[in-house]
Amino acid sequence: MAVYALTGFSLVSLLSFGYLSWDWMKPGLVADVATDPMEKSLPPAFARPPHIIFILTDDQGYHDVGYHGSDIQTPTLDRLAAEGVKLENYYIQPICTPSRSQLITGRYQIHTGLQHSIIRPRQPNCLPLDQVTLPQKLQEAGYSTHMVGKWHLGFYKKECLPTRRGFDTFLGSLTGNVDYYTYDNCDGPGVCGYDLHEGEDVAWDQSGKYSTFLYAQRVSKILASHSPKEPIFIYVAFQAVHTPLQSPKEYIYRYRSMGNVARRKYAAMVTCMDEAVKNITWALKKYGYYDNSVIVFSTDNGGQTFSGGSNWPLRGRKGTYWEGGVRGIGFVHSPLIKRKRRTSWALVHITDWYPTLVSLARGNLSNVPGLDGYNVWPAISEGKESPRTEILHNIDPLYNHAKYGSLEDGFGIWNTAVQASIRVGEWKLLTGDPGYSDWIPPQTLTNFPGSWWNLERLTDGLRKSVWLFNITADPYERYDLSEQRPDVVRTLLMRLVHYNRTAIPVRYPAENPRAHPDFNGGAWGPWASEDDGEEWEDGREPLKSRNKKKKCKICKLRSFFRKLNTRLMSNRI
C-alpha cells in the first residue's frame, strides 16, 4: 500500500487559485512605450488575418503563475489570462527540444525522429529539413515572420538555422541554455562558446544586456518598424526562467523574505519575464496591432524543482511524464475571442498550435498531411468541444529500460520496460521509467534540499513498470488503477502499439568535435558544410562512405577529428 508523508502546509491555501491585481496603465521595461488611449471599438472579427504573438517560457513550473495560487507575482500574465481564455487541460512535453519541435511542426516526436532527449550543441542533428514549419506556412499566407529568443532545434548546418526554417529575422541563442548577460554556454569542461545571433551572424555587440530585457525590446522594435496593416507572426521564446538563475537585483529584492536562495532568484526571473510580456502587450497597443491580434502564452515543460520551480500540486517535475512534467501553463488573449473571461477544460496539446494558427491565418493545410495537431480555435474562442480526444506523450525506445518491465507485463503486445506515456479520454497510461515521481509542496523549498523529509513520497511502485490514472478524477496521480482496470491498460497499450508502428527511427547521433566553438571563432554556430549531407542514420552511428572508391580529404580530416575527440574526452571530468 502507498504510504504518504506530508507536513507543514495548508491544502486550502496551496490549492486556492486566484490572480493578482496590477496597474494596467503603468509602463514597464521598454521606456519608449507610452500610455495608449482608451481602447477603440473592435473591428469585425477576422476582417483581416490576425497578428499572432506566440510567447513560450522556459522551465516555468505549473504552480509558478499568480492565478495558480503562487507566491510569485505575475500581474501581467494574470490579467491577460483573466481577460482571455485559460487553458487548464493543456499539455506540453517534459523537456525543451521536444516541445519546440512539436510546436514548429505540428507532429509528435516519433514522427520527426526527435523522441529521445534534446538536441545537444555538438550533435550533427536538427529539426528534419523535410518538415514544413509553422513559420513557413505563415509566410505562404502572406505573413512577416520573426523569432526572438531560444531556438534549440539544431544548428550544425546553415540549413538548420531559424532564418532557413521560415523566419525572416532572428535574434537569440541556438543552444539550450546561456548566461543571461554574457551569452556564454559550456557543453562540458573547456567546451565553451558565445551564443547570441542576429540572423546568421554572431551578435557580439549585444553582450552584457540581460536577455529578457533584450528580447522584449527587440519585439517592440519589430512592431515599430512594421505596418499593422500587414499580418505579422512573432515567436518569442524567452530564455527565462531556465538556469542559470540570474536576474537584475531590483527584482530579487522584492523576494528578499524567501528563505531559499534558488527560489528567490527564480521568482525574480519570473516577475521580470512577466513585466517583459507587459511591455510586448503595450507595444502591440501603441503601434496599432492589438485590436486584431492573438496572443498565445505557453510554457515549454514542467518546472525544475531543484532550480526553484514548483509544479504543486501536480506530481513530478521537468523531464518526467507525470503531470508535473507535461501539464503546462497556457492561455490565449485576444479581442477576437467570442467567449472571453473563462476557463477552458478542452483537451489541447502543443502540436495543436500549428493547424490552429495556420487556419487563423487563412493558410493552406492541404499540402501538409499527417499532422498530429488539431485546429482548436473553435474550442478556445467559442467554447466548443475539442476535436482532440487523446495525446501521445511519447515513446522513447532509447531511454533506460525499466528494470522490472517486460513483454509479459504488457499482455504480450508491449514491452513495459520501454518509457512511454499516452492519454486517451480520461485515462493516462505510463510504462517504463516515467521519471522522478514525488510531490513537492512549495514549503519544502524554504530550506531545500535540506527538508527532503517534508516531501510527500510514494514508497511503493519501485518495482512497477505500468501505471494507470483517471486524470479527470485524479489529476494529481495519487491512485494507480492499473491492477483494478487491466481492460483499460490493455486498450491503451494497443494505442501505443498503433503509434509505434508509425514511428520513424530515432535521430540521436554521436557528438562531433568539429562543433567545438574554438573552431568557429569562439562562438557556437554551424560547422558542417552543405556537402556533408545527411551524415547520420537511425540516430546511432555515422554512415560509412557509400562510395568506397573515392578517397577525399574529408576522410583524412574525419580521422584527425576522431583522434582529437578521443583526447578531449579523456580530459573530461
C-alpha angles and dihedrals in degrees: 000000000000115000119207129195120186129161143166106028144090117235090202093057095041097047097043110110124207142129135243124242121243142188103256092187098054117098119227137192100338105075096196095060109101132196110278125218124255112301114270122231110282121256119238109291113267094001081144131014105279126247109249125212114182114191118193122183125200124236095343108158124234091245094046101092126081097241090057090061097264127160087224116097113239104156094158096052090044092052096045092047093046091053093044133034122299113214107215097168094052124136135198133166126278097244141031111263096043094054093046094047092050092048092050097043105028088228136114117252091251088064096053099039092244097111095120124073120302135307105268123213096250098043119107090229139109143154103309110269093223091065117102104223132218094249090049090056090048090050088054087054091055100264128145104228128206136174127201122180139009120011105177094168098109135279109193090123128033089241087067096058122110091247089057093046100059109292120119091203136015135190116172149065128308099204132065103262136006138174108277092229109025097032091221119150127189120201093191133327112326094000099106134140146160116268118188118109136188106202104315095332130089110257098217092157093064096062114124096036116115105248097226090055093042094052095047091049091050091054089052091052092049091052092045092054097044130075116245087215089071120065117251135191119201121184108199109191104179118206086216130133099015119109139302090078102227130150139154110273095243090065094047090052090063089064099042090125092064108105097208114074095207092051090047093054092042091052090050090053092050092051091046090052089048090056090049089055088051090055092049089052090049091051090053089055097042095052097043103256103108102083091058099036139109117205116196119190122194140160118224100222142336123301122271104239093199089061101048100278125130130202096176129183089021123087122250133004144243113327095031134098093226114109091264088064101042109026107091142197107251140161141155123223119190141136085225095066110109097206108038133174098042144108119246123208092185112134108254131172130192091249088065094072092072098063092031095056095039088052091049088051090052089242128156118259096171093092095053103066123176099043115162093206129085134214100255098171094108088053091049100040102033103023094245123154116281115251087218117092101163142027129205101214090189149292113224113183093179098055116104107283117240111258094226100040124109145163088251091059087053095058089257092291102083135030103232091201088076116093108243140139135189138173122209117178108311094344130092124189128193127187134181117010109339093185136246107355111189129117112235116199115209092247092068088065092070094080098010126192091016092066099060088133087070093063120108101234132186107220099192126058095071090117096042131104101176129060130175127190137177094227094190093057096029110032091162093058097234100138118058109204099180094113095043095048109036088153091064091044091055092048093052092045088056088055089053089051089051094052093043090059089061096048121114123217117286116261106214109132127184118265118269121216091218087077092069109124090228087072090052103052094274097303135102111248146119112324106167120083124235089248091062091076121179100341098172133066134189090000092273122078135012115260115253117236111287090207109049092178092068114084109185137170092256090066091058089044091054090051090052092050093048089056090046091050090053090055093047092049091051090057094053119111 
